[in-house]
Amino acid sequence: MMNRKTTKVIVFIIVIAMVLSSFSFIFFLTPVYGAEKENVYASNRTLMDLHTGITPQEQERLSDRLRELERFLKYIHENYKDEVDFETLVNGAFQGAMNSLGDPNSVFFTEEAGQAFIEHAIGEFEGIGVVMTMNPGNVCVITEVIAGGPAARAGVLSGDIIRSIDGQDVSENSLQEISNMLRGRTGTSVQLTVQRAGANRTFAITRERVVRANIDYEMLEDNIGYIALRRFGANGAREFRAAREQLIGDGAESLVLDLRNNSGGLVNVAIDIANEFISDGYIVHMKQRGEIFESIHATSRTGRLLETVLLVNEHSASASEILAGALQDHNVATIVGTVTYGKGTAQMMAYTDERRPHTLSIYYFLTPDKNDIHNVGIMPDYVVRNSLGEHREEAARLYQAFAPFAENTRPRAGDTGINVFAAQQRLFLLGYSLEMTAVMDDATVQAIRLFQQEQGLYVYGVLDFTTMSRIREVTSAYINNDSETDLQLQKAIELLGGR
C-alpha cells in the first residue's frame, strides 16, 4: 500500500496515460514547472524548452499584464460585497488561464482532485472499487467491479446503473461528480442505489484502499488464449508477458487481446507491450505545433508472436489507441469491435506549488503510419457491435423519440436541419463522438466519414440519401439485437479459426 509521499515520488518520474474521464497521456514533472528526471520515453525537447520562445518584448508585455492582474485581484479583495481571500482569487486566475484554452484535458486541480487524479493514474485509490462510464443515454453505468473490492463483496455487478448515492439522485450529475461522491477515506461508508433488470437495489458499502488488477486471462476453445488488458498499470507489461507465456505453456496457438473499456494507463507499458508484437519500426510519433518532434522506435520483439485479434470499442482510449494503432499499422493483429474513443493528445502534469497540480496538453500522438486519431479514433478491420443487453429497452425508448430523416436535402459541412439532427442522434447512439447541434460541424462530418468508411460507402462526409438510409438500418438493427452472445469475441474466435 502506498502512502501519499510515495505516490508523489512515483509520479515525478514516470510517464503515464491517464485513465479518468480525460483519457490522457501525461508527463509528471517536479514542482514548480521543472523536471529533475526524465523517462526514456519522454521528449528531451518538450521537457527542456518549457520556458523558451518568449521574446524580450513579449516578456515585458507579460510582466505589465501580471502587475495589472495583481492590482485587479487587490481591487476585488477590497471591494467585493462579501469576504474573499487571495487564495480563492489566485486559484480562480489559474483556472481561468486553463479555461481560456478551450481544452477539456488541460485542467487546474484542487488539492483533493489532484490527489484523486494521481491515485487513479497509478491504480490505487480510496473508494468502493468500481469503474464507470456514461452510456449514450447519458446514464452512469458500472463497467467493471474490481475483484476483491468492497463493491464486489457487497454484490454490485458490472452493468448496474447508478441511480443515487447517499439518497441523492445523480441522474443530472457528471461522471466526475459521481466518481467524487463514491470516493472517500478508508473506513467511511456510502449508500449506493443501482438499477438492475428494472429494479432498484441499495448497498451499504464501506470504502477501502483499492488496487486495480491489470490483466485477466484464460484459455478459450480451439487453443485460443484470451488476455483482457483492463488498464496499463505499472506492472502491466510484465503481467502481460507472464499471462502469454502461461497460455502458450497451456497450448495456446493464437491470442485474443481485449482492450474494450480500457481507457488508458502507463504509456511505457503500452510501448513495452507493443514491443512484444513489433520487431522493427515505429510505435508512436509525437507532434507539436504541426511538426513531429519525437518518434518511439521498437526495440525488437522478445517473445513468440501468436496470431492475434485485438478487441476494441468506443471506450478504448489513449494508451489503448497507441497499442491498437501500432499493431494495426504493422499488420501484426486484426482489429475487431467499434471505432475507438479518439483521444490523441498528451498532457504534462506539474505543480503550481506543493499542493495543486495541473495538466496541460503539450502534443498530439500519431500512429506509426502518422495517422492522427484525435477526435477520430481507430477504425477496426471488422466492425462488430454487441447487443445493448439490459439497456436495450431504454435505448429503444430513446430511439422512438428520435427525429426523422424528413427533409429532401443532402447536408454537407456547415449545413443545418432536421436530417443533421436525426443523423447525430443515431450516430451518437452507435458510439460516435459528436454533439446534438443540428449543424454539420467538424465532429459530425468526421463521424459521417467514419460511418461511410465502416459501411463501405463513398467516404466524403456528406449526409447523402444512401448514408441516411444506412444509418437508419444500422441503428434499427442495433436496437433490435437481443443476442446475449459476445458477438465481438465470437468474431475474434471465428477469425482465429475457432468454432
Short mmCIF file of C-alpha atoms in Angstrom, two decimals:
data_model
loop_
_atom_site.label_atom_id
_atom_site.label_comp_id
_atom_site.label_asym_id
_atom_site.label_seq_id
_atom_site.Cartn_x
_atom_site.Cartn_y
_atom_site.Cartn_z
CA MET A 1 0.00 0.00 0.00
CA MET A 2 1.37 3.41 -0.99
CA ASN A 3 1.18 6.48 1.20
CA ARG A 4 0.77 9.99 -0.22
CA LYS A 5 4.50 10.75 -0.14
CA THR A 6 5.39 7.57 -2.02
CA THR A 7 2.66 8.26 -4.53
CA LYS A 8 4.03 11.74 -5.24
CA VAL A 9 7.60 10.45 -5.66
CA ILE A 10 6.45 7.89 -8.21
CA VAL A 11 4.51 10.34 -10.34
CA PHE A 12 7.50 12.65 -10.58
CA ILE A 13 9.50 10.09 -12.54
CA ILE A 14 7.04 8.20 -14.74
CA VAL A 15 5.28 8.97 -17.99
CA ILE A 16 1.69 7.80 -18.00
CA ALA A 17 -1.55 7.82 -19.91
CA MET A 18 -4.39 8.72 -17.60
CA VAL A 19 -7.49 6.56 -17.10
CA LEU A 20 -10.08 9.02 -15.86
CA SER A 21 -12.66 10.70 -17.99
CA SER A 22 -9.94 12.85 -19.56
CA PHE A 23 -8.28 9.82 -21.21
CA SER A 24 -4.89 11.49 -21.26
CA PHE A 25 -1.24 10.90 -21.91
CA ILE A 26 0.63 12.67 -19.09
CA PHE A 27 4.16 13.69 -18.24
CA PHE A 28 4.53 14.15 -14.47
CA LEU A 29 7.09 16.84 -13.59
CA THR A 30 8.54 18.10 -10.31
CA PRO A 31 7.45 21.43 -8.77
CA VAL A 32 7.40 24.09 -9.99
CA TYR A 33 7.11 23.57 -13.75
CA GLY A 34 10.53 21.89 -13.74
CA ALA A 35 11.89 18.42 -14.47
CA GLU A 36 14.69 16.81 -12.49
CA LYS A 37 14.38 13.38 -14.10
CA GLU A 38 13.19 12.19 -17.48
CA ASN A 39 11.66 8.90 -18.53
CA VAL A 40 13.21 7.14 -21.51
CA TYR A 41 10.02 7.76 -23.45
CA ALA A 42 9.82 11.48 -22.71
CA SER A 43 10.86 14.06 -25.27
CA ASN A 44 14.00 15.99 -24.40
CA ARG A 45 12.82 18.94 -26.43
CA THR A 46 9.46 19.15 -24.66
CA LEU A 47 10.91 19.00 -21.17
CA MET A 48 13.85 21.32 -21.81
CA ASP A 49 12.06 24.02 -23.78
CA LEU A 50 9.23 24.78 -21.38
CA HIS A 51 10.44 28.34 -20.75
CA THR A 52 11.91 29.18 -24.17
CA GLY A 53 10.42 31.04 -27.11
CA ILE A 54 9.47 34.25 -25.28
CA THR A 55 10.91 37.39 -26.84
CA PRO A 56 12.04 40.35 -24.68
CA GLN A 57 9.05 42.32 -25.96
CA GLU A 58 6.64 39.53 -25.02
CA GLN A 59 8.27 39.23 -21.59
CA GLU A 60 7.85 42.97 -20.98
CA ARG A 61 4.22 42.83 -22.05
CA LEU A 62 3.60 39.78 -19.84
CA SER A 63 5.17 41.50 -16.83
CA ASP A 64 2.97 44.56 -17.36
CA ARG A 65 -0.18 42.43 -17.56
CA LEU A 66 0.77 40.43 -14.45
CA ARG A 67 1.17 43.65 -12.50
CA GLU A 68 -2.23 44.69 -13.83
CA LEU A 69 -3.68 41.35 -12.71
CA GLU A 70 -2.23 41.84 -9.22
CA ARG A 71 -3.87 45.26 -8.97
CA PHE A 72 -7.15 43.77 -10.19
CA LEU A 73 -7.11 40.97 -7.59
CA LYS A 74 -6.40 43.51 -4.85
CA TYR A 75 -9.31 45.62 -6.12
CA ILE A 76 -11.68 42.64 -5.92
CA HIS A 77 -10.37 41.69 -2.47
CA GLU A 78 -11.03 45.19 -1.12
CA ASN A 79 -14.35 45.95 -2.82
CA TYR A 80 -16.30 42.72 -3.30
CA LYS A 81 -19.60 42.61 -1.38
CA ASP A 82 -18.51 39.52 0.63
CA GLU A 83 -15.26 38.44 2.24
CA VAL A 84 -12.95 36.78 -0.28
CA ASP A 85 -9.37 35.68 0.31
CA PHE A 86 -6.45 35.96 -2.08
CA GLU A 87 -6.09 32.17 -2.26
CA THR A 88 -9.53 31.91 -3.86
CA LEU A 89 -8.79 34.73 -6.28
CA VAL A 90 -5.40 33.40 -7.35
CA ASN A 91 -6.80 29.90 -7.83
CA GLY A 92 -9.52 31.43 -9.99
CA ALA A 93 -6.88 33.18 -12.10
CA PHE A 94 -5.04 29.88 -12.64
CA GLN A 95 -8.31 28.15 -13.51
CA GLY A 96 -9.25 30.96 -15.88
CA ALA A 97 -5.95 30.62 -17.74
CA MET A 98 -6.65 26.93 -18.31
CA ASN A 99 -10.27 27.55 -19.29
CA SER A 100 -9.18 30.08 -21.91
CA LEU A 101 -7.55 27.24 -23.88
CA GLY A 102 -10.90 25.58 -24.54
CA ASP A 103 -9.24 22.21 -23.92
CA PRO A 104 -11.04 19.79 -21.56
CA ASN A 105 -7.76 17.94 -20.91
CA SER A 106 -5.87 20.99 -19.66
CA VAL A 107 -7.05 21.21 -16.06
CA PHE A 108 -6.11 23.12 -12.91
CA PHE A 109 -6.97 20.86 -9.95
CA THR A 110 -7.88 21.46 -6.38
CA GLU A 111 -5.64 19.61 -3.95
CA GLU A 112 -8.22 16.85 -3.39
CA ALA A 113 -9.00 16.38 -7.09
CA GLY A 114 -5.30 16.34 -7.92
CA GLN A 115 -4.63 13.62 -5.38
CA ALA A 116 -7.54 11.58 -6.74
CA PHE A 117 -6.19 12.05 -10.25
CA ILE A 118 -2.76 10.74 -9.26
CA GLU A 119 -4.11 7.77 -7.32
CA HIS A 120 -6.32 6.68 -10.22
CA ALA A 121 -3.37 7.04 -12.61
CA ILE A 122 -1.24 4.73 -10.51
CA GLY A 123 -4.09 2.32 -9.88
CA GLU A 124 -4.57 2.67 -6.13
CA PHE A 125 -7.34 4.79 -4.66
CA GLU A 126 -9.75 5.01 -1.77
CA GLY A 127 -13.30 4.21 -2.72
CA ILE A 128 -15.69 1.32 -3.35
CA GLY A 129 -13.88 -0.30 -6.27
CA VAL A 130 -15.88 0.29 -9.44
CA VAL A 131 -15.14 1.65 -12.91
CA MET A 132 -17.91 3.65 -14.61
CA THR A 133 -18.84 5.23 -17.90
CA MET A 134 -21.69 7.29 -19.35
CA ASN A 135 -23.76 5.37 -21.91
CA PRO A 136 -25.34 7.01 -25.00
CA GLY A 137 -28.38 7.94 -22.90
CA ASN A 138 -26.13 9.91 -20.52
CA VAL A 139 -26.69 7.32 -17.80
CA CYS A 140 -23.86 6.29 -15.47
CA VAL A 141 -23.18 2.57 -15.87
CA ILE A 142 -20.72 0.44 -13.91
CA THR A 143 -18.43 -1.23 -16.46
CA GLU A 144 -16.14 -3.04 -14.03
CA VAL A 145 -16.35 -4.15 -10.43
CA ILE A 146 -12.83 -4.59 -9.12
CA ALA A 147 -12.33 -8.13 -7.87
CA GLY A 148 -11.98 -8.37 -4.11
CA GLY A 149 -13.03 -4.76 -3.57
CA PRO A 150 -15.82 -3.58 -1.25
CA ALA A 151 -18.38 -3.16 -4.06
CA ALA A 152 -17.72 -6.68 -5.31
CA ARG A 153 -18.16 -8.12 -1.83
CA ALA A 154 -21.38 -6.15 -1.37
CA GLY A 155 -22.86 -7.67 -4.55
CA VAL A 156 -22.57 -4.79 -7.05
CA LEU A 157 -22.32 -6.08 -10.63
CA SER A 158 -20.95 -4.82 -13.92
CA GLY A 159 -23.86 -3.37 -15.90
CA ASP A 160 -25.59 -1.88 -12.85
CA ILE A 161 -26.93 1.64 -13.47
CA ILE A 162 -26.13 4.15 -10.73
CA ARG A 163 -29.28 5.96 -9.64
CA SER A 164 -28.46 7.59 -6.29
CA ILE A 165 -25.65 7.99 -3.76
CA ASP A 166 -26.47 8.52 -0.08
CA GLY A 167 -30.06 9.13 -1.12
CA GLN A 168 -29.15 11.86 -3.62
CA ASP A 169 -30.38 11.39 -7.20
CA VAL A 170 -27.39 11.54 -9.58
CA SER A 171 -29.22 11.48 -12.92
CA GLU A 172 -28.07 15.03 -13.64
CA ASN A 173 -24.52 14.65 -12.31
CA SER A 174 -21.41 14.30 -14.45
CA LEU A 175 -19.22 11.20 -14.42
CA GLN A 176 -16.55 13.09 -12.47
CA GLU A 177 -19.07 14.30 -9.89
CA ILE A 178 -20.36 10.76 -9.36
CA SER A 179 -16.81 9.46 -9.06
CA ASN A 180 -16.01 12.10 -6.42
CA MET A 181 -19.13 11.15 -4.44
CA LEU A 182 -18.09 7.49 -4.34
CA ARG A 183 -14.54 8.23 -3.30
CA GLY A 184 -13.62 8.87 0.33
CA ARG A 185 -11.37 7.91 3.17
CA THR A 186 -10.91 4.28 4.11
CA GLY A 187 -13.45 3.24 6.77
CA THR A 188 -16.16 5.71 5.77
CA SER A 189 -19.48 4.42 4.43
CA VAL A 190 -21.59 5.24 1.39
CA GLN A 191 -25.04 4.08 0.34
CA LEU A 192 -25.24 3.19 -3.36
CA THR A 193 -28.53 2.61 -5.18
CA VAL A 194 -28.36 0.93 -8.59
CA GLN A 195 -30.89 -0.24 -11.12
CA ARG A 196 -30.62 -3.86 -12.27
CA ALA A 197 -33.12 -5.61 -14.53
CA GLY A 198 -35.62 -2.81 -13.97
CA ALA A 199 -35.50 -2.92 -10.16
CA ASN A 200 -33.57 -0.74 -7.72
CA ARG A 201 -31.12 -2.26 -5.25
CA THR A 202 -29.36 -0.41 -2.44
CA PHE A 203 -26.00 -1.38 -0.96
CA ALA A 204 -24.26 -0.04 2.15
CA ILE A 205 -20.54 -0.12 1.33
CA THR A 206 -17.51 0.75 3.44
CA ARG A 207 -14.76 2.43 1.45
CA GLU A 208 -11.28 0.89 1.31
CA ARG A 209 -7.98 1.43 -0.48
CA VAL A 210 -8.48 -0.44 -3.73
CA VAL A 211 -5.79 -1.80 -6.03
CA ARG A 212 -6.84 -2.41 -9.64
CA ALA A 213 -5.57 -5.51 -11.39
CA ASN A 214 -4.19 -5.02 -14.89
CA ILE A 215 -4.96 -8.33 -16.56
CA ASP A 216 -7.35 -11.28 -16.61
CA TYR A 217 -6.62 -14.28 -18.79
CA GLU A 218 -7.96 -17.73 -19.64
CA MET A 219 -7.80 -20.44 -22.28
CA LEU A 220 -10.69 -20.49 -24.76
CA GLU A 221 -11.80 -23.22 -27.12
CA ASP A 222 -9.60 -24.40 -30.00
CA ASN A 223 -6.35 -23.49 -28.21
CA ILE A 224 -7.10 -19.76 -28.30
CA GLY A 225 -5.58 -17.76 -25.46
CA TYR A 226 -7.52 -14.77 -24.10
CA ILE A 227 -5.99 -11.81 -22.28
CA ALA A 228 -8.17 -8.90 -21.09
CA LEU A 229 -5.94 -5.89 -20.51
CA ARG A 230 -8.08 -3.79 -18.18
CA ARG A 231 -5.62 -0.93 -17.77
CA PHE A 232 -1.98 -0.11 -18.49
CA GLY A 233 -0.84 -0.22 -14.86
CA ALA A 234 2.69 -0.17 -13.51
CA ASN A 235 3.26 -3.93 -13.85
CA GLY A 236 1.08 -4.36 -16.93
CA ALA A 237 3.80 -5.37 -19.40
CA ARG A 238 5.28 -7.90 -17.01
CA GLU A 239 1.83 -9.32 -16.26
CA PHE A 240 1.08 -9.50 -19.98
CA ARG A 241 4.26 -11.45 -20.71
CA ALA A 242 3.60 -13.82 -17.82
CA ALA A 243 -0.01 -14.40 -18.93
CA ARG A 244 1.02 -15.00 -22.54
CA GLU A 245 3.74 -17.47 -21.55
CA GLN A 246 1.33 -19.30 -19.25
CA LEU A 247 -1.20 -19.58 -22.07
CA ILE A 248 1.45 -20.80 -24.51
CA GLY A 249 2.55 -23.34 -21.95
CA ASP A 250 -1.06 -24.50 -21.72
CA GLY A 251 -1.17 -24.97 -25.50
CA ALA A 252 -2.36 -21.61 -26.87
CA GLU A 253 -1.73 -21.29 -30.60
CA SER A 254 -3.40 -17.90 -31.11
CA LEU A 255 -4.45 -14.94 -28.97
CA VAL A 256 -7.36 -12.59 -28.33
CA LEU A 257 -6.19 -9.37 -26.67
CA ASP A 258 -9.18 -7.49 -25.24
CA LEU A 259 -8.82 -3.70 -24.85
CA ARG A 260 -12.54 -2.95 -24.62
CA ASN A 261 -13.35 -0.31 -21.99
CA ASN A 262 -9.62 0.21 -21.37
CA SER A 263 -9.29 3.99 -21.27
CA GLY A 264 -5.59 4.29 -20.53
CA GLY A 265 -2.67 3.65 -18.22
CA LEU A 266 1.12 3.99 -18.24
CA VAL A 267 2.49 4.93 -21.64
CA ASN A 268 5.68 2.94 -21.13
CA VAL A 269 3.52 -0.15 -20.53
CA ALA A 270 1.67 0.39 -23.82
CA ILE A 271 5.01 0.77 -25.62
CA ASP A 272 6.51 -2.29 -23.90
CA ILE A 273 3.53 -4.43 -24.91
CA ALA A 274 3.72 -3.13 -28.48
CA ASN A 275 7.37 -4.25 -28.46
CA GLU A 276 6.15 -7.80 -27.83
CA PHE A 277 4.49 -7.74 -31.26
CA ILE A 278 6.67 -5.44 -33.39
CA SER A 279 10.20 -6.43 -34.34
CA ASP A 280 11.15 -3.21 -36.15
CA GLY A 281 9.71 0.19 -36.99
CA TYR A 282 7.97 2.97 -35.13
CA ILE A 283 5.40 2.50 -32.38
CA VAL A 284 4.20 6.11 -31.99
CA HIS A 285 5.06 9.64 -33.10
CA MET A 286 4.60 12.89 -31.15
CA LYS A 287 3.52 16.07 -32.96
CA GLN A 288 3.62 19.61 -31.62
CA ARG A 289 2.57 22.75 -33.49
CA GLY A 290 2.38 20.94 -36.79
CA GLU A 291 5.71 19.10 -36.60
CA ILE A 292 6.72 15.60 -35.47
CA PHE A 293 9.45 16.13 -32.89
CA GLU A 294 9.81 12.68 -31.34
CA SER A 295 9.28 9.10 -32.56
CA ILE A 296 9.43 5.95 -30.46
CA HIS A 297 11.05 3.01 -32.27
CA ALA A 298 10.50 -0.67 -31.48
CA THR A 299 13.40 -2.27 -29.64
CA SER A 300 12.79 -5.74 -31.19
CA ARG A 301 10.27 -8.39 -30.26
CA THR A 302 11.27 -10.58 -27.32
CA GLY A 303 8.53 -13.22 -27.23
CA ARG A 304 6.80 -15.67 -29.53
CA LEU A 305 4.37 -13.96 -31.90
CA LEU A 306 0.94 -15.56 -31.94
CA GLU A 307 -1.75 -14.82 -34.49
CA THR A 308 -3.69 -12.11 -32.68
CA VAL A 309 -7.09 -10.45 -32.78
CA LEU A 310 -7.44 -7.20 -30.83
CA LEU A 311 -10.87 -6.26 -29.43
CA VAL A 312 -11.73 -2.55 -29.04
CA ASN A 313 -14.81 -0.41 -28.52
CA GLU A 314 -15.80 3.23 -28.16
CA HIS A 315 -14.34 3.29 -24.64
CA SER A 316 -10.88 2.09 -25.73
CA ALA A 317 -8.83 5.26 -25.46
CA SER A 318 -5.43 6.89 -25.18
CA ALA A 319 -2.83 4.19 -24.45
CA SER A 320 -5.24 1.57 -25.83
CA GLU A 321 -5.27 3.51 -29.10
CA ILE A 322 -1.48 3.73 -29.09
CA LEU A 323 -1.26 -0.06 -28.89
CA ALA A 324 -4.13 -0.72 -31.31
CA GLY A 325 -2.77 1.77 -33.85
CA ALA A 326 0.72 0.32 -33.67
CA LEU A 327 -0.43 -3.27 -34.11
CA GLN A 328 -2.81 -2.36 -36.92
CA ASP A 329 -0.26 -0.32 -38.88
CA HIS A 330 2.32 -3.11 -38.60
CA ASN A 331 -0.25 -5.77 -39.62
CA VAL A 332 0.50 -7.95 -36.59
CA ALA A 333 -3.08 -8.02 -35.28
CA THR A 334 -6.60 -7.87 -36.69
CA ILE A 335 -8.82 -5.27 -35.01
CA VAL A 336 -12.44 -6.19 -34.19
CA GLY A 337 -15.10 -4.07 -32.50
CA THR A 338 -16.23 -0.47 -32.86
CA VAL A 339 -14.40 2.79 -33.55
CA THR A 340 -12.23 3.74 -30.57
CA TYR A 341 -12.68 6.87 -28.46
CA GLY A 342 -10.27 9.15 -30.33
CA LYS A 343 -8.12 10.61 -27.55
CA GLY A 344 -4.96 11.67 -29.32
CA THR A 345 -3.47 14.45 -27.20
CA ALA A 346 -0.86 14.20 -24.46
CA GLN A 347 -0.70 16.17 -21.23
CA MET A 348 2.13 17.26 -18.98
CA MET A 349 1.40 17.25 -15.26
CA ALA A 350 3.17 19.68 -12.93
CA TYR A 351 2.51 21.57 -9.71
CA THR A 352 1.89 25.27 -9.29
CA ASP A 353 3.02 24.66 -5.71
CA GLU A 354 3.39 21.64 -3.45
CA ARG A 355 -0.35 21.04 -3.29
CA ARG A 356 -2.10 21.96 -6.54
CA PRO A 357 -1.31 20.07 -9.75
CA HIS A 358 -2.42 20.83 -13.26
CA THR A 359 -2.38 19.10 -16.62
CA LEU A 360 -1.51 20.89 -19.85
CA SER A 361 -1.87 19.43 -23.34
CA ILE A 362 1.55 19.57 -24.99
CA TYR A 363 1.36 17.38 -28.10
CA TYR A 364 -0.65 15.05 -30.32
CA PHE A 365 0.32 11.42 -30.78
CA LEU A 366 0.19 9.69 -34.17
CA THR A 367 0.17 6.03 -35.19
CA PRO A 368 3.28 4.53 -36.89
CA ASP A 369 1.81 5.45 -40.31
CA LYS A 370 1.41 9.04 -39.00
CA ASN A 371 -2.38 8.88 -38.73
CA ASP A 372 -3.76 11.49 -36.32
CA ILE A 373 -6.51 9.77 -34.35
CA HIS A 374 -7.58 12.72 -32.17
CA ASN A 375 -11.37 13.06 -32.33
CA VAL A 376 -11.27 10.33 -34.98
CA GLY A 377 -10.37 7.06 -33.30
CA ILE A 378 -9.15 3.86 -34.89
CA MET A 379 -11.36 2.06 -37.37
CA PRO A 380 -11.47 -1.71 -36.73
CA ASP A 381 -10.76 -4.11 -39.57
CA TYR A 382 -14.11 -5.73 -38.73
CA VAL A 383 -16.86 -3.54 -37.25
CA VAL A 384 -18.97 -5.62 -34.85
CA ARG A 385 -21.43 -4.21 -32.32
CA ASN A 386 -22.55 -6.16 -29.31
CA SER A 387 -26.10 -6.15 -28.06
CA LEU A 388 -27.09 -3.38 -25.66
CA GLY A 389 -28.13 -6.14 -23.26
CA GLU A 390 -30.35 -4.98 -20.41
CA HIS A 391 -30.03 -1.39 -21.67
CA ARG A 392 -31.73 -2.26 -24.97
CA GLU A 393 -35.25 -1.36 -23.83
CA GLU A 394 -34.11 2.01 -22.53
CA ALA A 395 -32.27 2.71 -25.79
CA ALA A 396 -35.34 1.63 -27.76
CA ARG A 397 -37.44 4.19 -25.90
CA LEU A 398 -34.90 6.87 -26.76
CA TYR A 399 -34.92 5.72 -30.36
CA GLN A 400 -38.69 6.13 -30.62
CA ALA A 401 -38.29 9.83 -29.80
CA PHE A 402 -35.54 10.45 -32.37
CA ALA A 403 -36.13 12.99 -35.12
CA PRO A 404 -36.94 11.50 -38.55
CA PHE A 405 -34.99 11.97 -41.76
CA ALA A 406 -37.76 14.21 -43.06
CA GLU A 407 -36.09 16.70 -45.41
CA ASN A 408 -35.26 16.30 -49.08
CA THR A 409 -31.73 17.57 -48.51
CA ARG A 410 -28.19 16.18 -48.52
CA PRO A 411 -26.43 18.25 -45.88
CA ARG A 412 -22.72 18.94 -46.12
CA ALA A 413 -20.25 20.83 -43.91
CA GLY A 414 -21.85 23.93 -42.37
CA ASP A 415 -25.46 22.99 -43.22
CA THR A 416 -28.21 22.71 -40.60
CA GLY A 417 -31.54 20.94 -40.38
CA ILE A 418 -33.66 18.06 -39.13
CA ASN A 419 -31.73 15.49 -41.19
CA VAL A 420 -28.50 16.54 -39.49
CA PHE A 421 -30.06 16.28 -36.04
CA ALA A 422 -31.57 12.87 -36.85
CA ALA A 423 -28.18 11.60 -38.01
CA GLN A 424 -26.44 12.98 -34.91
CA GLN A 425 -28.89 11.22 -32.58
CA ARG A 426 -28.39 7.86 -34.28
CA LEU A 427 -24.63 8.12 -34.69
CA PHE A 428 -24.25 9.07 -31.03
CA LEU A 429 -26.27 6.01 -30.03
CA LEU A 430 -23.96 3.91 -32.22
CA GLY A 431 -20.97 5.22 -30.28
CA TYR A 432 -19.61 8.02 -32.46
CA SER A 433 -18.23 11.15 -30.79
CA LEU A 434 -20.34 14.23 -31.57
CA GLU A 435 -22.90 16.60 -30.06
CA MET A 436 -26.58 17.24 -30.80
CA THR A 437 -26.19 20.60 -32.57
CA ALA A 438 -28.26 20.09 -35.75
CA VAL A 439 -25.23 21.59 -37.51
CA MET A 440 -22.84 19.76 -39.83
CA ASP A 441 -19.89 20.75 -37.68
CA ASP A 442 -16.43 19.18 -37.89
CA ALA A 443 -17.25 16.40 -35.41
CA THR A 444 -20.41 15.44 -37.30
CA VAL A 445 -18.68 15.44 -40.69
CA GLN A 446 -15.93 13.26 -39.24
CA ALA A 447 -18.47 10.85 -37.71
CA ILE A 448 -20.26 10.56 -41.06
CA ARG A 449 -16.96 9.90 -42.81
CA LEU A 450 -16.14 7.15 -40.30
CA PHE A 451 -19.59 5.61 -40.72
CA GLN A 452 -19.24 5.68 -44.50
CA GLN A 453 -15.83 4.03 -44.21
CA GLU A 454 -17.22 1.39 -41.86
CA GLN A 455 -20.10 0.58 -44.21
CA GLY A 456 -18.06 0.53 -47.40
CA LEU A 457 -19.76 3.65 -48.76
CA TYR A 458 -18.15 6.51 -50.65
CA VAL A 459 -16.23 8.41 -47.95
CA TYR A 460 -16.72 12.16 -48.31
CA GLY A 461 -18.58 13.38 -45.23
CA VAL A 462 -21.80 14.39 -46.99
CA LEU A 463 -25.07 13.17 -45.49
CA ASP A 464 -26.48 11.81 -48.74
CA PHE A 465 -29.61 9.69 -49.06
CA THR A 466 -27.70 6.39 -49.19
CA THR A 467 -25.84 7.29 -45.99
CA MET A 468 -29.06 8.33 -44.23
CA SER A 469 -30.72 5.07 -45.23
CA ARG A 470 -27.77 3.03 -43.99
CA ILE A 471 -27.64 4.96 -40.69
CA ARG A 472 -31.32 4.16 -40.18
CA GLU A 473 -30.80 0.46 -40.98
CA VAL A 474 -27.73 0.04 -38.75
CA THR A 475 -29.33 1.84 -35.80
CA SER A 476 -32.52 -0.20 -36.09
CA ALA A 477 -30.51 -3.44 -36.20
CA TYR A 478 -28.52 -2.32 -33.16
CA ILE A 479 -31.66 -1.53 -31.17
CA ASN A 480 -33.33 -4.82 -32.11
CA ASN A 481 -30.32 -7.05 -31.45
CA ASP A 482 -31.27 -9.04 -28.36
CA SER A 483 -28.40 -11.53 -28.55
CA GLU A 484 -26.77 -12.41 -25.23
CA THR A 485 -23.64 -13.60 -27.05
CA ASP A 486 -20.45 -11.54 -27.04
CA LEU A 487 -20.52 -11.03 -30.81
CA GLN A 488 -17.16 -9.26 -30.87
CA LEU A 489 -15.40 -12.10 -29.08
CA GLN A 490 -17.27 -14.59 -31.26
CA LYS A 491 -15.93 -12.83 -34.38
CA ALA A 492 -12.40 -12.93 -32.96
CA ILE A 493 -12.66 -16.68 -32.35
CA GLU A 494 -14.01 -17.16 -35.87
CA LEU A 495 -11.09 -15.22 -37.40
CA LEU A 496 -8.62 -17.33 -35.45
CA GLY A 497 -10.08 -20.49 -36.88
CA GLY A 498 -12.22 -21.45 -33.93
CA ARG A 499 -15.81 -22.61 -33.96
#
